[in-house]
Amino acid sequence: MSIVALLMLALTCLTGSNHALFQDQAGTYDWRQQYVGKVIHAMFDQSTVSGKRILVATQQNVVASLFSKNGKIAWRQIQEGNVQDSISSLLHSDNSLVSLSGHAFLRNWSPTSGYLQWEVPVNGSGKSSQAIFIEDTDEQIAVTSGNTLYVISAKTGSEKLKQSLPNSESTEYGLIYSKSDKIYLVGIAEDQHVSVVAYDSLGTIQYQNTLPAIWVKMNSQCEIFGDNLVCLDTISNTVYSTPLDGKAFKSVALSDFGFEPNQPKLVALTEDNSINSFGIIIDGENAAVLGIDAAGVKVVKDLPQATAMQVSKHPETQANVLVTVGRRSSDDIFLKLYDLATGSEIIDMSKTIHVASHHGKPQKIVVQLVKRKESLLNFRLLLVSDDHSMILLQTSGRSVWVREEALASVLSVEMVDLPVSEVQAKFDDEFGSSRDDIVAMFIKRFKTQFLQLQTFILQLIDNIQGHKHKAIFTEGHEEGDDEFELTRDNFNLNKIIVAATSVGKVFGLYSSTGKIVWRHMLHDVTPFSRYGSPMLALLVQRTTAHFPHQPQCVVIGKHKVTGNGVLSVFNPITGVPVKNTPSEGISLHFQIKQFTLLPMNDDHFIKPIAILDTNNRVYLYPENKKIMKEIDNTMYMFTASEDTNTMIGYQIKQMDDELKAQEVWAANLGQDNQVITSVTAKKVGEHVHSQGLILADRSVLYKYLNPNLVAVTTEGIDGQAKPFINMYLIDTVSGHIVFSCYHRRVHGPVKLVHSENWVIYSFYNEKNRRNEISVVEMFEGSKQSNSTDFSSLHPPSPPIVMRQAFIFPFPLSTMAATVTEKGITDKHIMIALKAGGIVEVQRQFLDARRPVIPKPEHREEGIIPYIPEIPLSFEQFINYNQSVFNIRGIHTSPSGLESTSLMIAYGLDIFFTRAMPSKMFDVLKEDFDYFFIGAVLSAMILASVITKKLAERKALYRGWK
């Protein structure tokens, strides 16, 4: 590349937008929330800070320590892998905290600081893995991973023993237990038998037995409780038990105990499974404790309405105390304690505790019993509920803190404008109707302005007195929050962030602070599966612009049991379900195949949703005969099946007072073993300010702006066992493939942004071992076929396609483009990195027209010369040192300022900020010198008055002459 080109690039980088923050600006317009995810293992810290912290391991592969005083994160370690490889074991003893992640690594952490003390790979070929401390000593750890037994030193991490397990080709070993000097392992051969093997400390087999079990499956629930192996067959609802050295299973049906099981589940009563008793959740509403003796399984205690339980040691007598919790009413749970040996209830410890209904049923508890000076038994109880929330309860029944861990699994986000205040709402009626006379109009205007003056005076008094109010938040709040009114600000910068999560819980967050305004739990809703990832749709049917009509949002999911569609309709400002709709959502009588939000409004300013079922019938919500006629023969929908890898387009027609979808085209994208991995359309309501680019010769290069275009990516393996990716641009009305490209020796996951006339997508280049970003731009040429409406039925000539690829220096998680109200501001690309940063990249660096050899016309247009690398500076990291991890999506929304775009990134953490791609050209800067300008204006006004007086005096004096 020429020296001139390098100089141009350097000059562009120096003169580009500066996104750096001053130290005092950090946290002013942005906030971050950190989470740990759904807890699967938890215990109170027993190290030097005993009881002051809670150690947890979560489904999101996180090991963390929480302060028991306020629930904040003391430290957190995020491990590699996905949900399928989540942490299978968490062990704690003194100053060791050992985690086993999937079947990959055994790690020892410092419970106090979270530092990694040692790490050992335990890669096994199987699916199951488990770790335990060897009995009578916490200095050695036994691990089963796949077909291998490991014994590891807890202090140094050195390998003491590595032994291959017998018959591992047909047997999956997943359970391990230690007693005396023996290590027991249990394996399953599906539909055949259960194997039990015992080793000594030298790795010699001391005992081996095969128990016939034609009922056993790989997903059968099997656990070791004390010296016994217990399996639950959920098909026949039968419990099988045997001593570890037994010769055969003993069976008993749950119905023999008088139970009516419905998807029963085994529950361990202690972390180490050291007692010969276990819990069983019978039907999601009731539970029981079963014991094992020589005769088999028997009922120890029936626990109606209980859904979670644990056994803890009495601090004085060391007796086993059974603690149970369950939902008593919509807003209360009960807590009961029993002596496990006798089954008698400890009456003075039973309590009813207020826990809001949106938390659902208790799923897991961790109890710490302590003895106080008054010789009373006290407890601290960590409660994990259906909605993944964590609540710490004390003996008094008061909740110390709440962590809403459902926010670690956000699937979809929308930002909704806040409503105007009462004074602003009355401005619409200020001038009255055409039938009002001048007196009535004057009175209305006077009342409105008087009310405005009154509001201003009250706000001024409050500001002078510095009134502080309690927070409006009921749970999980922080002391010192100010009460505020949810009304729109002057520049529409503060909004309500509506977030739908994978557990069916929907939140309303205040965008200025990130505080939870409201929350609502949909207990029967589960996400759809879309290209291997969960998807819960969130649509805005009516905004706050149509006063006095209330805004309206819809969450679309499917029923957990039937699989039919469910619509939850609510007010996004308050979270309250819309009138005459059930709080659990509207259950449809069919399964949803596809849906779309229509662009037109009904008489109540609601955008209906068109829903396509599996029988190709189309339903509108809400129903509207007028809109049914309007979309007849003019509306098109498409589906993309990940099972058949086929895209099908439909035309919507009205037949016998109902809408049906008639197939008009189909495209098979599954050739050469391709699999559809993503389908991305343009952002709904996107504004395109300029329809073309002005070239150096003052001609216009018009953009190819097809609103019906979607970007489809497929992945596959070619005949030489090399991965490849295809990217298609398909018109969803005609089925025409506008453009396609092929990338060899690359693999996903592909992250894609589709906006205006360009597509930007990323992938990993296996050949060069680097991350790359490809850009595709489309233009119609120097003539525009239709300047008003684009028609896919009469499309223009094939577009001029320009392509370019760039090297991106970091692995990335997802991408999104900034959005503004009118589309005038430059677009920037927000890129979330796997390392925790969020980078704001100028669109001009991802321009397909960047020339390798720049010409004078390129310099005049301001096009940067092409170099393969995308330069990144520290100033482009918009989250500076506020790292966020495992980001799944980025949502951008316009504000009332054309210069400002709002952005929220969500994943394990949440980060919100404002982006100004073209700087704040429509607002005065914060350091604007109002005093100096005011002084200058005052001086000029004073000078003009004095000059006028002097001029009048001079004219008068001259007149008298």
mmCIF file of C-alpha atoms in Angstrom, residues 411-645:
data_model
loop_
_atom_site.group_PDB
_atom_site.id
_atom_site.type_symbol
_atom_site.label_atom_id
_atom_site.label_comp_id
_atom_site.label_asym_id
_atom_site.label_seq_id
_atom_site.Cartn_x
_atom_site.Cartn_y
_atom_site.Cartn_z
ATOM 1 C CA LEU A 411 -33.795 -13.662 25.690
ATOM 2 C CA SER A 412 -35.463 -10.548 24.251
ATOM 3 C CA VAL A 413 -35.566 -6.846 25.058
ATOM 4 C CA GLU A 414 -37.626 -3.824 24.047
ATOM 5 C CA MET A 415 -37.363 -0.188 25.146
ATOM 6 C CA VAL A 416 -40.672 1.605 25.598
ATOM 7 C CA ASP A 417 -41.114 5.376 25.851
ATOM 8 C CA LEU A 418 -42.368 6.630 29.180
ATOM 9 C CA PRO A 419 -45.756 8.397 29.196
ATOM 10 C CA VAL A 420 -45.936 12.176 29.347
ATOM 11 C CA SER A 421 -46.932 13.890 32.590
ATOM 12 C CA GLU A 422 -50.481 15.033 33.294
ATOM 13 C CA VAL A 423 -49.561 18.616 32.425
ATOM 14 C CA GLN A 424 -48.032 17.610 29.095
ATOM 15 C CA ALA A 425 -51.001 15.339 28.337
ATOM 16 C CA LYS A 426 -53.361 18.281 28.695
ATOM 17 C CA PHE A 427 -51.485 20.225 26.034
ATOM 18 C CA ASP A 428 -53.408 18.243 23.407
ATOM 19 C CA ASP A 429 -56.660 19.718 24.738
ATOM 20 C CA GLU A 430 -55.230 23.179 25.381
ATOM 21 C CA PHE A 431 -56.917 24.803 22.428
ATOM 22 C CA GLY A 432 -60.149 22.817 22.781
ATOM 23 C CA SER A 433 -62.260 21.522 19.928
ATOM 24 C CA SER A 434 -63.524 23.437 16.932
ATOM 25 C CA ARG A 435 -66.886 23.867 18.683
ATOM 26 C CA ASP A 436 -65.412 25.765 21.645
ATOM 27 C CA ASP A 437 -65.736 29.552 21.673
ATOM 28 C CA ILE A 438 -62.855 31.882 22.384
ATOM 29 C CA VAL A 439 -63.749 32.186 26.089
ATOM 30 C CA ALA A 440 -63.703 28.399 26.653
ATOM 31 C CA MET A 441 -60.388 28.123 24.812
ATOM 32 C CA PHE A 442 -58.924 30.946 26.946
ATOM 33 C CA ILE A 443 -60.083 29.293 30.170
ATOM 34 C CA LYS A 444 -58.550 25.904 29.183
ATOM 35 C CA ARG A 445 -55.279 27.549 28.271
ATOM 36 C CA PHE A 446 -55.207 29.529 31.527
ATOM 37 C CA LYS A 447 -55.904 26.369 33.602
ATOM 38 C CA THR A 448 -53.172 24.424 31.815
ATOM 39 C CA GLN A 449 -50.529 27.086 32.281
ATOM 40 C CA PHE A 450 -51.574 27.674 35.918
ATOM 41 C CA LEU A 451 -51.182 23.931 36.582
ATOM 42 C CA GLN A 452 -47.795 24.012 34.899
ATOM 43 C CA LEU A 453 -46.701 26.911 37.105
ATOM 44 C CA GLN A 454 -47.967 25.108 40.205
ATOM 45 C CA THR A 455 -46.034 21.953 39.306
ATOM 46 C CA PHE A 456 -42.873 23.974 38.708
ATOM 47 C CA ILE A 457 -43.139 25.695 42.111
ATOM 48 C CA LEU A 458 -43.681 22.382 43.939
ATOM 49 C CA GLN A 459 -40.688 20.800 42.209
ATOM 50 C CA LEU A 460 -38.571 23.850 43.039
ATOM 51 C CA ILE A 461 -39.550 23.619 46.736
ATOM 52 C CA ASP A 462 -38.711 19.910 46.830
ATOM 53 C CA ASN A 463 -35.317 20.560 45.260
ATOM 54 C CA ILE A 464 -34.534 23.345 47.747
ATOM 55 C CA GLN A 465 -35.576 21.274 50.777
ATOM 56 C CA GLY A 466 -33.824 18.176 49.411
ATOM 57 C CA HIS A 467 -36.697 15.804 50.194
ATOM 58 C CA LYS A 468 -35.776 12.132 50.255
ATOM 59 C CA HIS A 469 -38.364 9.414 49.838
ATOM 60 C CA LYS A 470 -38.330 5.652 50.146
ATOM 61 C CA ALA A 471 -37.733 3.642 47.025
ATOM 62 C CA ILE A 472 -40.726 2.389 45.096
ATOM 63 C CA PHE A 473 -39.138 -1.059 44.855
ATOM 64 C CA THR A 474 -40.421 -3.731 47.208
ATOM 65 C CA GLU A 475 -37.740 -6.413 46.956
ATOM 66 C CA GLY A 476 -34.068 -6.354 46.169
ATOM 67 C CA HIS A 477 -33.891 -2.585 46.623
ATOM 68 C CA GLU A 478 -31.020 -0.555 47.952
ATOM 69 C CA GLU A 479 -31.502 1.913 50.768
ATOM 70 C CA GLY A 480 -31.417 5.542 49.790
ATOM 71 C CA ASP A 481 -33.192 5.241 46.457
ATOM 72 C CA ASP A 482 -35.284 8.272 45.588
ATOM 73 C CA GLU A 483 -38.914 8.050 44.669
ATOM 74 C CA PHE A 484 -39.536 9.216 41.139
ATOM 75 C CA GLU A 485 -42.410 9.502 38.754
ATOM 76 C CA LEU A 486 -42.329 7.434 35.589
ATOM 77 C CA THR A 487 -42.790 10.283 33.118
ATOM 78 C CA ARG A 488 -40.949 11.184 29.962
ATOM 79 C CA ASP A 489 -38.027 13.577 30.169
ATOM 80 C CA ASN A 490 -37.437 16.429 27.736
ATOM 81 C CA PHE A 491 -35.175 14.415 25.424
ATOM 82 C CA ASN A 492 -36.842 10.987 25.867
ATOM 83 C CA LEU A 493 -33.606 9.500 27.187
ATOM 84 C CA ASN A 494 -35.181 7.607 30.091
ATOM 85 C CA LYS A 495 -37.294 4.615 29.108
ATOM 86 C CA ILE A 496 -38.700 1.390 30.455
ATOM 87 C CA ILE A 497 -36.621 -1.616 29.444
ATOM 88 C CA VAL A 498 -38.873 -4.664 29.088
ATOM 89 C CA ALA A 499 -36.895 -7.905 29.337
ATOM 90 C CA ALA A 500 -38.277 -11.432 28.824
ATOM 91 C CA THR A 501 -36.234 -14.286 30.309
ATOM 92 C CA SER A 502 -35.904 -17.993 29.573
ATOM 93 C CA VAL A 503 -37.781 -18.964 32.762
ATOM 94 C CA GLY A 504 -40.847 -17.001 31.638
ATOM 95 C CA LYS A 505 -40.295 -14.041 33.960
ATOM 96 C CA VAL A 506 -40.743 -10.564 32.482
ATOM 97 C CA PHE A 507 -39.110 -7.490 34.002
ATOM 98 C CA GLY A 508 -39.536 -3.759 33.650
ATOM 99 C CA LEU A 509 -36.280 -1.865 34.309
ATOM 100 C CA TYR A 510 -35.815 1.885 34.574
ATOM 101 C CA SER A 511 -33.198 2.698 31.942
ATOM 102 C CA SER A 512 -31.628 5.531 33.914
ATOM 103 C CA THR A 513 -30.594 3.362 36.869
ATOM 104 C CA GLY A 514 -31.346 -0.252 35.982
ATOM 105 C CA LYS A 515 -33.674 -0.616 38.974
ATOM 106 C CA ILE A 516 -36.540 -3.086 38.716
ATOM 107 C CA VAL A 517 -39.864 -1.237 38.419
ATOM 108 C CA TRP A 518 -42.060 -4.329 38.081
ATOM 109 C CA ARG A 519 -41.836 -8.051 37.414
ATOM 110 C CA HIS A 520 -44.308 -10.690 36.329
ATOM 111 C CA MET A 521 -43.935 -14.472 36.215
ATOM 112 C CA LEU A 522 -45.507 -16.622 33.503
ATOM 113 C CA HIS A 523 -45.413 -20.006 35.219
ATOM 114 C CA ASP A 524 -46.686 -22.071 32.268
ATOM 115 C CA VAL A 525 -44.663 -20.427 29.483
ATOM 116 C CA THR A 526 -41.459 -21.809 28.016
ATOM 117 C CA PRO A 527 -39.398 -20.485 25.087
ATOM 118 C CA PHE A 528 -39.448 -21.746 21.524
ATOM 119 C CA SER A 529 -36.374 -23.484 20.142
ATOM 120 C CA ARG A 530 -34.914 -21.512 17.257
ATOM 121 C CA TYR A 531 -31.802 -22.754 15.455
ATOM 122 C CA GLY A 532 -30.556 -24.473 18.588
ATOM 123 C CA SER A 533 -31.196 -21.520 20.916
ATOM 124 C CA PRO A 534 -34.207 -20.587 23.080
ATOM 125 C CA MET A 535 -36.400 -17.751 21.808
ATOM 126 C CA LEU A 536 -39.163 -15.857 23.624
ATOM 127 C CA ALA A 537 -40.707 -13.154 21.442
ATOM 128 C CA LEU A 538 -41.453 -9.687 22.797
ATOM 129 C CA LEU A 539 -43.494 -7.300 20.618
ATOM 130 C CA VAL A 540 -44.721 -3.735 21.199
ATOM 131 C CA GLN A 541 -48.270 -3.411 19.870
ATOM 132 C CA ARG A 542 -48.975 0.132 21.045
ATOM 133 C CA THR A 543 -46.628 2.808 22.358
ATOM 134 C CA THR A 544 -47.310 5.677 24.750
ATOM 135 C CA ALA A 545 -47.839 8.068 21.824
ATOM 136 C CA HIS A 546 -51.591 7.409 21.711
ATOM 137 C CA PHE A 547 -52.857 9.066 24.902
ATOM 138 C CA PRO A 548 -55.222 8.299 26.608
ATOM 139 C CA HIS A 549 -54.760 4.705 25.362
ATOM 140 C CA GLN A 550 -52.315 2.721 27.498
ATOM 141 C CA PRO A 551 -49.243 1.143 25.874
ATOM 142 C CA GLN A 552 -49.380 -2.588 25.193
ATOM 143 C CA CYS A 553 -46.776 -5.336 24.826
ATOM 144 C CA VAL A 554 -47.071 -9.051 24.079
ATOM 145 C CA VAL A 555 -44.817 -11.945 25.077
ATOM 146 C CA ILE A 556 -45.212 -14.961 22.779
ATOM 147 C CA GLY A 557 -44.136 -18.402 23.961
ATOM 148 C CA LYS A 558 -45.455 -21.936 24.190
ATOM 149 C CA HIS A 559 -47.159 -23.872 26.951
ATOM 150 C CA LYS A 560 -44.877 -26.152 28.968
ATOM 151 C CA VAL A 561 -47.259 -29.124 28.788
ATOM 152 C CA THR A 562 -49.297 -28.862 25.584
ATOM 153 C CA GLY A 563 -46.817 -26.993 23.395
ATOM 154 C CA ASN A 564 -49.591 -24.671 22.191
ATOM 155 C CA GLY A 565 -48.994 -20.966 21.852
ATOM 156 C CA VAL A 566 -49.394 -18.573 24.771
ATOM 157 C CA LEU A 567 -49.804 -14.786 24.517
ATOM 158 C CA SER A 568 -49.189 -12.624 27.581
ATOM 159 C CA VAL A 569 -50.557 -9.113 27.013
ATOM 160 C CA PHE A 570 -49.564 -6.389 29.498
ATOM 161 C CA ASN A 571 -48.876 -2.717 30.057
ATOM 162 C CA PRO A 572 -45.087 -2.262 29.722
ATOM 163 C CA ILE A 573 -45.045 0.740 32.081
ATOM 164 C CA THR A 574 -46.738 -0.991 35.030
ATOM 165 C CA GLY A 575 -46.440 -4.695 34.137
ATOM 166 C CA VAL A 576 -50.169 -5.170 34.784
ATOM 167 C CA PRO A 577 -51.985 -7.533 32.375
ATOM 168 C CA VAL A 578 -54.347 -5.827 29.978
ATOM 169 C CA LYS A 579 -57.986 -5.769 31.056
ATOM 170 C CA ASN A 580 -59.937 -8.973 30.396
ATOM 171 C CA THR A 581 -56.771 -11.009 29.799
ATOM 172 C CA PRO A 582 -55.572 -13.683 32.281
ATOM 173 C CA SER A 583 -52.381 -12.983 34.210
ATOM 174 C CA GLU A 584 -50.908 -16.311 33.078
ATOM 175 C CA GLY A 585 -51.479 -15.390 29.428
ATOM 176 C CA ILE A 586 -53.960 -16.333 26.731
ATOM 177 C CA SER A 587 -53.676 -20.031 25.912
ATOM 178 C CA LEU A 588 -54.176 -20.722 22.212
ATOM 179 C CA HIS A 589 -55.669 -23.938 20.901
ATOM 180 C CA PHE A 590 -52.930 -24.480 18.335
ATOM 181 C CA GLN A 591 -49.160 -24.596 18.014
ATOM 182 C CA ILE A 592 -47.422 -21.554 16.563
ATOM 183 C CA LYS A 593 -45.469 -21.994 13.360
ATOM 184 C CA GLN A 594 -44.670 -18.338 12.628
ATOM 185 C CA PHE A 595 -45.843 -14.871 13.654
ATOM 186 C CA THR A 596 -45.274 -11.274 12.631
ATOM 187 C CA LEU A 597 -46.290 -7.811 13.789
ATOM 188 C CA LEU A 598 -48.397 -6.049 11.145
ATOM 189 C CA PRO A 599 -47.414 -2.499 10.134
ATOM 190 C CA MET A 600 -50.952 -1.049 10.245
ATOM 191 C CA ASN A 601 -52.979 0.079 13.288
ATOM 192 C CA ASP A 602 -56.562 -0.754 14.177
ATOM 193 C CA ASP A 603 -59.077 1.796 15.473
ATOM 194 C CA HIS A 604 -57.439 1.666 18.921
ATOM 195 C CA PHE A 605 -53.909 2.234 17.519
ATOM 196 C CA ILE A 606 -52.912 -1.398 18.164
ATOM 197 C CA LYS A 607 -50.731 -3.197 15.659
ATOM 198 C CA PRO A 608 -52.257 -6.692 15.298
ATOM 199 C CA ILE A 609 -50.127 -9.832 15.327
ATOM 200 C CA ALA A 610 -50.561 -12.349 12.518
ATOM 201 C CA ILE A 611 -50.018 -15.898 13.826
ATOM 202 C CA LEU A 612 -49.534 -18.889 11.514
ATOM 203 C CA ASP A 613 -50.377 -22.327 12.943
ATOM 204 C CA THR A 614 -49.205 -25.759 11.843
ATOM 205 C CA ASN A 615 -52.296 -26.163 9.616
ATOM 206 C CA ASN A 616 -51.423 -22.972 7.717
ATOM 207 C CA ARG A 617 -54.290 -21.009 9.228
ATOM 208 C CA VAL A 618 -53.621 -17.386 10.109
ATOM 209 C CA TYR A 619 -55.087 -15.710 13.172
ATOM 210 C CA LEU A 620 -55.008 -12.045 14.129
ATOM 211 C CA TYR A 621 -54.623 -10.805 17.670
ATOM 212 C CA PRO A 622 -56.676 -8.821 18.356
ATOM 213 C CA GLU A 623 -59.188 -9.920 15.737
ATOM 214 C CA ASN A 624 -60.161 -7.235 13.232
ATOM 215 C CA LYS A 625 -62.361 -7.783 10.167
ATOM 216 C CA LYS A 626 -61.204 -4.574 8.537
ATOM 217 C CA ILE A 627 -57.534 -5.524 8.693
ATOM 218 C CA MET A 628 -58.357 -9.061 7.516
ATOM 219 C CA LYS A 629 -59.699 -7.561 4.292
ATOM 220 C CA GLU A 630 -56.763 -5.184 4.065
ATOM 221 C CA ILE A 631 -54.129 -7.920 4.151
ATOM 222 C CA ASP A 632 -56.058 -10.289 1.866
ATOM 223 C CA ASN A 633 -53.751 -11.166 -1.084
ATOM 224 C CA THR A 634 -51.332 -8.383 -0.078
ATOM 225 C CA MET A 635 -49.488 -9.960 2.842
ATOM 226 C CA TYR A 636 -46.731 -12.558 2.705
ATOM 227 C CA MET A 637 -45.103 -14.682 5.397
ATOM 228 C CA PHE A 638 -42.271 -17.197 5.379
ATOM 229 C CA THR A 639 -40.981 -20.038 7.522
ATOM 230 C CA ALA A 640 -37.473 -21.460 7.861
ATOM 231 C CA SER A 641 -37.382 -25.031 9.147
ATOM 232 C CA GLU A 642 -34.233 -26.107 10.937
ATOM 233 C CA ASP A 643 -35.364 -29.751 10.611
ATOM 234 C CA THR A 644 -35.743 -29.832 6.828
ATOM 235 C CA ASN A 645 -33.499 -26.771 6.150
#
